[in-house]
Coordinates of C-alpha atoms in Angstrom, one line a residue:
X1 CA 56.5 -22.1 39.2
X2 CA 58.7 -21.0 42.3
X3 CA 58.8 -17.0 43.6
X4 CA 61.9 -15.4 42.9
X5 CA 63.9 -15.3 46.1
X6 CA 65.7 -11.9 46.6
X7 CA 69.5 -12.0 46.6
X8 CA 71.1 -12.6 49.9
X9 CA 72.2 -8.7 51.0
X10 CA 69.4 -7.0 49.2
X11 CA 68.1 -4.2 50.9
X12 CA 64.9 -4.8 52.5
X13 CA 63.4 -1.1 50.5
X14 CA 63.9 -2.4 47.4
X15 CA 61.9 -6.0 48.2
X16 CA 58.7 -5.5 46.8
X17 CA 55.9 -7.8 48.0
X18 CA 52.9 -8.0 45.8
X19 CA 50.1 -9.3 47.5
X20 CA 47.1 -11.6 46.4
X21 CA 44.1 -9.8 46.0
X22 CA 41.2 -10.6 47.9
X23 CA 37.7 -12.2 46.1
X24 CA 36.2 -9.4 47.0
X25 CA 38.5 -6.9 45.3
X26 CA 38.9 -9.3 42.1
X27 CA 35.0 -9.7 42.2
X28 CA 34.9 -5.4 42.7
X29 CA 37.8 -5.6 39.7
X30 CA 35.7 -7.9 37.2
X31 CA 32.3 -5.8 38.1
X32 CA 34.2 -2.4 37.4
X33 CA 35.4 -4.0 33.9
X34 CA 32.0 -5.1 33.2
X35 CA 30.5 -1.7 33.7
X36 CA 33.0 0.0 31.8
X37 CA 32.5 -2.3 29.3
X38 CA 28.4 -1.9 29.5
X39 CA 28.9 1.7 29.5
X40 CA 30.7 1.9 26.5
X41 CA 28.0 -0.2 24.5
X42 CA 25.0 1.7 25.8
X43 CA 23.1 3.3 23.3
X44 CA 20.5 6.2 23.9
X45 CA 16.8 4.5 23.2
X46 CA 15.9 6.0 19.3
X47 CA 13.6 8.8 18.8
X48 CA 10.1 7.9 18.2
X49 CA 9.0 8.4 15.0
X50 CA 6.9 11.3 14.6
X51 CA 5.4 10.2 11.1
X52 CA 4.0 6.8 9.1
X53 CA 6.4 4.4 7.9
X54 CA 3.4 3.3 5.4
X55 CA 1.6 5.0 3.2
X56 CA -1.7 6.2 3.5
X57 CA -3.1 3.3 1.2
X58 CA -1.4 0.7 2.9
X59 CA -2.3 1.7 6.4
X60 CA -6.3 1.8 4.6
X61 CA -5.9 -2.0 5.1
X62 CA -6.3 -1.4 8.3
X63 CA -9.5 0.2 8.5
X64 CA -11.0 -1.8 5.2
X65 CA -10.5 -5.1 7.7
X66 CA -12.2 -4.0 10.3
X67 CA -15.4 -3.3 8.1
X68 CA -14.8 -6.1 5.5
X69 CA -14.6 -8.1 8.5
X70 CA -16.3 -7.3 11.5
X71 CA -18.9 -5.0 9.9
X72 CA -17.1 -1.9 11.3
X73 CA -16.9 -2.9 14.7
X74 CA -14.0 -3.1 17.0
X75 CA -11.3 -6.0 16.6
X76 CA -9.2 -8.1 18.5
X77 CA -5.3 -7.5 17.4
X78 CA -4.7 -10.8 16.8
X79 CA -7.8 -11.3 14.7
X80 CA -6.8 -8.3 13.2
X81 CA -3.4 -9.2 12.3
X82 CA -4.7 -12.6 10.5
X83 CA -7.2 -10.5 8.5
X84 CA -5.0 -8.3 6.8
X85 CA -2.1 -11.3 5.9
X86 CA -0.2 -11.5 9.1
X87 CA 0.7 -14.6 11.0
X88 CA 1.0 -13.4 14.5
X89 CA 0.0 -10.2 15.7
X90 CA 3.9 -9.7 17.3
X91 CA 4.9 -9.4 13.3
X92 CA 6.8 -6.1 13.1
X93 CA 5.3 -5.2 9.6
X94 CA 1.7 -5.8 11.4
X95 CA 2.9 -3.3 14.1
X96 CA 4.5 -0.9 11.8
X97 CA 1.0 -1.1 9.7
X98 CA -1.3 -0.5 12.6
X99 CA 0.8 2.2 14.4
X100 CA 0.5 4.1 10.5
X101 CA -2.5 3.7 10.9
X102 CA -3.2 5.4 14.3
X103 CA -0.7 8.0 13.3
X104 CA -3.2 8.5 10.2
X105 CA -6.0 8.7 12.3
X106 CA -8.0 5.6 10.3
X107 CA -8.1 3.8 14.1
X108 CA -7.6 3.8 17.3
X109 CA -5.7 1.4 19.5
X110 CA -2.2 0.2 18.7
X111 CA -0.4 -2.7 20.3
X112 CA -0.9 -6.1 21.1
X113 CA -3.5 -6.2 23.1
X114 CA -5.7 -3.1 22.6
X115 CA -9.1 -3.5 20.7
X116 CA -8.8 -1.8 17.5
X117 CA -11.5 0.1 16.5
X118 CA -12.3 3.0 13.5
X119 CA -12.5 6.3 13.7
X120 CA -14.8 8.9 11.9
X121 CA -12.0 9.4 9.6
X122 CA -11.7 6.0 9.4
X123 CA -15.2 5.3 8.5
X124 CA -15.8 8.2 6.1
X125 CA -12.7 6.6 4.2
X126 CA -14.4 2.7 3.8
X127 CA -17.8 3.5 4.1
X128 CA -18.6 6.7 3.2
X129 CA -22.1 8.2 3.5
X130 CA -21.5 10.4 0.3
X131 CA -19.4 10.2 -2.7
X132 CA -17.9 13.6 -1.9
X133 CA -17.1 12.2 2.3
X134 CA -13.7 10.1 1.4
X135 CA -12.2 12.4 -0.6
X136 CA -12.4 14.5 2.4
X137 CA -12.1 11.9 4.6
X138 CA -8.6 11.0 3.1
X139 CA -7.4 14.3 3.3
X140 CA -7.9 14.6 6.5
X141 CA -6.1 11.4 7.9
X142 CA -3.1 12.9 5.4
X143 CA -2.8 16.0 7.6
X144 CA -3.6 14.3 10.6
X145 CA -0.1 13.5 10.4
X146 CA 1.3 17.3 12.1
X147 CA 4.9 16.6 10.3
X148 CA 3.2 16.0 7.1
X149 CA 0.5 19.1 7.3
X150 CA 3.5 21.1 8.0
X151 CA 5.1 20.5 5.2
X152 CA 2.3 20.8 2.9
X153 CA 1.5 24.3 4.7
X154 CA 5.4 25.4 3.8
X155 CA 5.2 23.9 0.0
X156 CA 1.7 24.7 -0.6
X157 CA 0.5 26.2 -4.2
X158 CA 4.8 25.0 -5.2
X159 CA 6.3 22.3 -6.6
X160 CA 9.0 20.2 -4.6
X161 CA 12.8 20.8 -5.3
X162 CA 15.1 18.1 -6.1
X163 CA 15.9 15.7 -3.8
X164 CA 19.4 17.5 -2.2
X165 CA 17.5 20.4 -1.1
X166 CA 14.0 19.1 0.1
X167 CA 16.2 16.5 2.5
X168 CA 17.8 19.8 3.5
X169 CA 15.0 21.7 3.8
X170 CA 13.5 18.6 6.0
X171 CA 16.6 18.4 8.0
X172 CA 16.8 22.3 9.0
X173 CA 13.4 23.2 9.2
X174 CA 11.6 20.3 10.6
X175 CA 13.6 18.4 12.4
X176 CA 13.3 15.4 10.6
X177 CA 16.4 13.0 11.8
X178 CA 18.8 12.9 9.3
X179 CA 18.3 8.8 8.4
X180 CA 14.9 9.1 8.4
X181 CA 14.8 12.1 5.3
X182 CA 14.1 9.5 2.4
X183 CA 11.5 7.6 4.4
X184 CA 9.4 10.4 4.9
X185 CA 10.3 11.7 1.0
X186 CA 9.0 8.4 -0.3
X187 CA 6.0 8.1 1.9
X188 CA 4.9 12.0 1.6
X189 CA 5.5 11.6 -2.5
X190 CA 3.2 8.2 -2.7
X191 CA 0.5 10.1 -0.4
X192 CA 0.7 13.3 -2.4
X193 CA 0.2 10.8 -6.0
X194 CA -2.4 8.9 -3.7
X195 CA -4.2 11.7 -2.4
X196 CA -4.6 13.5 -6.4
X197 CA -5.4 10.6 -8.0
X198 CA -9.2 11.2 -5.8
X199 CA -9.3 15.0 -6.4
X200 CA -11.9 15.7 -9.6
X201 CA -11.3 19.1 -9.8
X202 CA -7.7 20.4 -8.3
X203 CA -9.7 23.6 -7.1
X204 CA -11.0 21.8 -4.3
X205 CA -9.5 22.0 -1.1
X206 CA -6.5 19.4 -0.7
X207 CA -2.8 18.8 -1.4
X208 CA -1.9 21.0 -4.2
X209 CA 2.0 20.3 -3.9
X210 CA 3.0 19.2 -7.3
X211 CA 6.0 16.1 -6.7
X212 CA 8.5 14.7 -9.8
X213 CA 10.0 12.6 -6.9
X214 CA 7.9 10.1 -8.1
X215 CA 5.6 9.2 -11.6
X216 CA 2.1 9.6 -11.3
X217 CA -0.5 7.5 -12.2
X218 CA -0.4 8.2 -16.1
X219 CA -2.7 10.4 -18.3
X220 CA -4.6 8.3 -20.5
X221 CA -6.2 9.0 -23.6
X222 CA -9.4 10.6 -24.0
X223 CA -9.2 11.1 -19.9
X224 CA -12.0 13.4 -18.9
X225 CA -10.0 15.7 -16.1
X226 CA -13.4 16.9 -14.2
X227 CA -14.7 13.4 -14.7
X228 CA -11.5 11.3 -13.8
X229 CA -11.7 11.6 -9.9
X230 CA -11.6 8.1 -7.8
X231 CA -14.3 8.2 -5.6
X232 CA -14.5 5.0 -4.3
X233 CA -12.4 2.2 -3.4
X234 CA -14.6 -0.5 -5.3
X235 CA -12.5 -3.1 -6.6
X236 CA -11.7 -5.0 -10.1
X237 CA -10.2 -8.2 -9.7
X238 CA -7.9 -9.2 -12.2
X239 CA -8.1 -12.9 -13.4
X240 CA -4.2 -13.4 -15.2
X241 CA -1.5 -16.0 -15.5
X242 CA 1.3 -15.1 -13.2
X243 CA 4.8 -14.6 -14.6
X244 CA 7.6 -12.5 -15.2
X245 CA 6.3 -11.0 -17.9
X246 CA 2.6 -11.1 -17.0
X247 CA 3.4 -9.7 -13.8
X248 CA 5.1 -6.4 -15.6
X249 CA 1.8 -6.0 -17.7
X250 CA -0.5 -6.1 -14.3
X251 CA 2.0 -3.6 -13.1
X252 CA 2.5 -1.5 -15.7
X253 CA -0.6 -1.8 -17.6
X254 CA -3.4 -3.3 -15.6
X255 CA -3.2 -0.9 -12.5
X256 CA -3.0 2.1 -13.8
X257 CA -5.7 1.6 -16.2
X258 CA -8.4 0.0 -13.2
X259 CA -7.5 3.2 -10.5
X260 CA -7.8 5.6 -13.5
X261 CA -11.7 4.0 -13.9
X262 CA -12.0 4.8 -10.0
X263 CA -11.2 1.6 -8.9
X264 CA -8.9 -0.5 -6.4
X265 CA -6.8 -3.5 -8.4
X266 CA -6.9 -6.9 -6.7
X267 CA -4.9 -10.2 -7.8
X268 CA -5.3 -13.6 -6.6
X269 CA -1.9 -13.8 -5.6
X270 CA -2.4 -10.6 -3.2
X271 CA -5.5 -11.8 -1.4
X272 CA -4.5 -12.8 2.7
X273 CA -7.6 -13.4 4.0
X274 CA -8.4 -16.7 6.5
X275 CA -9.9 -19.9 4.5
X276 CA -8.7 -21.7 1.5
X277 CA -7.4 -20.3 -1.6
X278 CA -10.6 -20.6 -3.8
X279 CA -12.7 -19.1 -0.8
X280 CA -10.9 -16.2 -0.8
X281 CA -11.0 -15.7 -4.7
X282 CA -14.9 -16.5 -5.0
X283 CA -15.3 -13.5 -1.9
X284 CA -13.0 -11.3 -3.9
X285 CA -15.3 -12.0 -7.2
X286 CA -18.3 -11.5 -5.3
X287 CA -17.4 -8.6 -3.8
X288 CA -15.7 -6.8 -7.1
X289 CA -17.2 -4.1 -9.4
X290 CA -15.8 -5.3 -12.2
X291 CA -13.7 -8.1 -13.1
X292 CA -10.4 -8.2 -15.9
X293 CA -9.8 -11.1 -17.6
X294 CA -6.8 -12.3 -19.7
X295 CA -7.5 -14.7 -22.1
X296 CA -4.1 -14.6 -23.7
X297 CA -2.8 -18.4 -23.8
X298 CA -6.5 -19.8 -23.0
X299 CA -5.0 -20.4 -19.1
X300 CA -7.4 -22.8 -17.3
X301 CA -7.3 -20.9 -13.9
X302 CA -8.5 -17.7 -15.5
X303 CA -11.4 -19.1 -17.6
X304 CA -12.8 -21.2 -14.0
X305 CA -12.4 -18.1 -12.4
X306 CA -14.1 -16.5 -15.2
X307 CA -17.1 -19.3 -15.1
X308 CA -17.3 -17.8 -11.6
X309 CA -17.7 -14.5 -11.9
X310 CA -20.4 -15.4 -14.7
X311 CA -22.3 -17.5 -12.3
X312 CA -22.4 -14.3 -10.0
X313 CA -23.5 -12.2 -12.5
X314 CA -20.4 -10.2 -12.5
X315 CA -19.2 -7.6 -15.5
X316 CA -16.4 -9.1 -16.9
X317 CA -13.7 -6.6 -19.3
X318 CA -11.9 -8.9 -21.3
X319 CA -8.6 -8.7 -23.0
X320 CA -6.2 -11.2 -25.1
X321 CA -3.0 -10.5 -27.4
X322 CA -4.9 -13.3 -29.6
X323 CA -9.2 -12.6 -30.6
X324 CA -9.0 -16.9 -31.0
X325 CA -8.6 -17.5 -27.5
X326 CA -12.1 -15.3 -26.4
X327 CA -14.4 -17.7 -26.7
X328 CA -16.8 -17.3 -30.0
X329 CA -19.9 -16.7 -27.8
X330 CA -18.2 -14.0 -25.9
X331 CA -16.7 -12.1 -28.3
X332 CA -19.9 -10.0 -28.5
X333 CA -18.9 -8.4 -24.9
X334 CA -16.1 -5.8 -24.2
X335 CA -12.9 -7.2 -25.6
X336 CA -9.6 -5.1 -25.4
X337 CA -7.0 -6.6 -27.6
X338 CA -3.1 -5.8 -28.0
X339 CA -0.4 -6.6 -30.5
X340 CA 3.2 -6.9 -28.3
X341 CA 5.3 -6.3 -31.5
X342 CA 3.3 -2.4 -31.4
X343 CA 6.4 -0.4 -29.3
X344 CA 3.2 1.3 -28.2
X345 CA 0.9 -1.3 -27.0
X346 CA 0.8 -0.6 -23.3
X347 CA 0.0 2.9 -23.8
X348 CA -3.2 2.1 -26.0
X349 CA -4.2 -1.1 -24.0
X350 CA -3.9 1.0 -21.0
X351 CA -6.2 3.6 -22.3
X352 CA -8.1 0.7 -24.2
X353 CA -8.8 -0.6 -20.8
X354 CA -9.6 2.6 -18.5
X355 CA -12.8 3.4 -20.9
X356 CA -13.9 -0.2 -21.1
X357 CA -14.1 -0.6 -17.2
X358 CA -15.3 3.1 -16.8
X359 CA -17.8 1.7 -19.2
X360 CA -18.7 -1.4 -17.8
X361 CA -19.1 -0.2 -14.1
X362 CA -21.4 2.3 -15.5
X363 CA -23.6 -0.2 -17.2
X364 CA -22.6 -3.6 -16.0
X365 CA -25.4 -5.4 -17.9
X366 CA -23.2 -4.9 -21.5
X367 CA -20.2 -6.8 -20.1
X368 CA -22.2 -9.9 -18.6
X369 CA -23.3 -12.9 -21.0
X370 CA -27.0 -12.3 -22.3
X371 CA -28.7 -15.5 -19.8
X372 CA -27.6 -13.4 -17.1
X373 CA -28.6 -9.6 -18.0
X374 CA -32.0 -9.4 -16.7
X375 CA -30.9 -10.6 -13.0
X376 CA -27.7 -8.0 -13.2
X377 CA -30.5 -5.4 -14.2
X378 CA -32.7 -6.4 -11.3
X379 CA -30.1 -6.4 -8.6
X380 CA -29.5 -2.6 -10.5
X381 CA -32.8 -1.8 -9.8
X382 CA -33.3 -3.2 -6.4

């Protein structure tokens, strides 16, 4: 397209000549746009967060690895991450686990690189030298944690208010970011329930703030309060169907019933340990306490899994919605049946359950199959 040529007479002020600009002034042009533009995208880096994003008995993975697994000693991050059900130790949820973990005081080292290792805490928690150490040990790594310890300190001997005025409260007077409030709600609540659950008489020292944020484990029948303290972090594995509805009754049911006998709940389908599938389940039987069994529908995973824990001598706590599918020979063992048309059958299976398996880790002998006894009251012994 041709310039515009001035009229013929025009004065020569009013000719305006634009000229070209110059590569370096476009380039200076495009660079100032880009800045601007940069500058107005630019985001100040976020806070660190000054508390754990897991709870307490998540980040115990952690430490429970590094003794299940290397005998206590130090790990590689990478071996680490595999051991506790993580693909690559770059996985954020690995990162976020281990960094609770720190925070807690269970380990030191965080990152990819850095050798994780326990601490005292840490030790005291997973292997603890006396039944009164991890009780201790646990409160400690809970107020190792300053924004938590505060807290406590400020709400100590009180219940928490509702929801609109602890944020508040967390907000004003402890500088807890605003987005950040209901993360450190739900994660103080769990390690408050977590923490009482392991307290056998509430005049001990330890958490006392009382939380309706969330349910606590429930109280059962015939629960003995100076008796019902977990001490240890054995585990029950729980041999099941999974399902829908199966999967409500392990949640609903089955867990709170094994932690109120002092126990840790395990499930196949929650196991992320290296090897193959039936590895992992015979370690898990191996290693259990006490084993749960449902026979309900005669499923042929449970009863190998339940020849298993029979061939290792295992105390096994059954219980069916149907007395036919037990087998005849072992109907003479610990056997805690329900009827699902009873509106109240979780509530009296759940207590149904807690004595049996308070019962049964007590004197395993009763729940094993009478060939096996005098071994299980050897290894007693021994």
């Amino acid at each position: 397209m041709m310039d515009e040529i001035p009229e013929q007479g025009a004065p020569v002020e009013d000719i305006q000549v634009v000229a070209a600009p110059t590569k370096k002034a476009a380039a200076k042009k495009v660079a100032s746009k880009g800045g601007t533009k940069a500058a107005k995208q630019a985001k100040p880096p976020a806070a660190p967060w000054t508390f754990p994003k897991n709870t307490l008995e998540d980040a115990i993975k952690i430490a429970r690895a590094l003794e299940e697994q290397n005998a206590g000693n130090p790990m590689k991050p990478d071996i680490l991450a595999k051991a506790v059900g993580y693909n690559s130790v770059a996985d954020w949820r690995f990162l976020d686990l281990l960094r609770s973990a720190n925070l807690y005081g269970l380990v030191t080292g965080v990152g990819k690189i850095s050798p994780v290792a326990l601490t005292e805490i840490g030790q005291d928690v997973v292997a603890p030298s006396s039944p009164a150490a991890r009780p201790r040990a646990l409160q400690d790594a809970f107020r190792h944690v300053e924004d938590f310890r505060k807290v406590e300190e400020f709400y100590k001997g009180k219940r928490l208010p509702e929801d609109e005025f602890f944020e508040n409260t967390l907000y004003r007077e402890f500088s807890i970011p605003r987005e950040r409030v209901r993360a450190f709600i739900e994660t103080f609540t769990s390690n408050l329930n977590y923490l009482h659950a392991f307290q056998k008489d509430r005049s001990l020292p330890g958490p006392i703030v009382e939380s309706d944020l969330r349910p606590s484990e429930p109280d059962l029948p015939g629960r003995d309060e100076a008796a019902s303290g977990r001490q240890f972090l054995d585990t029950c594995f729980v041999m099941m169907p999974f399902g829908q509805w199966t999967d409500m009754s392990y949640r609903d049911v089955f867990i709170p019933a094994i932690r109120e006998a002092g126990m840790e709940p395990v499930r196949a389908d929650e196991l992320f340990s290296t090897g193959s599938v039936i590895e992992q389940i015979w370690e898990q039987i191996s290693r259990a306490k006490v084993l749960l069994a449902d026979l309900t529908g005669k499923n042929a995973n449970v009863f190998y899994e339940l020849g298993l824990a029979h061939a290792a001598n295992k105390p096994v706590v059954f219980t069916t919605a149907q007395l036919d599918d037990v087998p005849f020979d072992l109907r003479h063992l610990r056997v805690a049946t329900y009827d699902q048309r009873d509106p109240a059958w979780g509530e009296k299976l759940r207590g149904m359950l807690a004595v049996y398996l308070k019962a049964a880790k007590a004197d395993p002998a009763k729940s094993v199959p009478q060939p096996f006894r005098k071994q299980v009251r050897a290894e007693i012994v021994n």
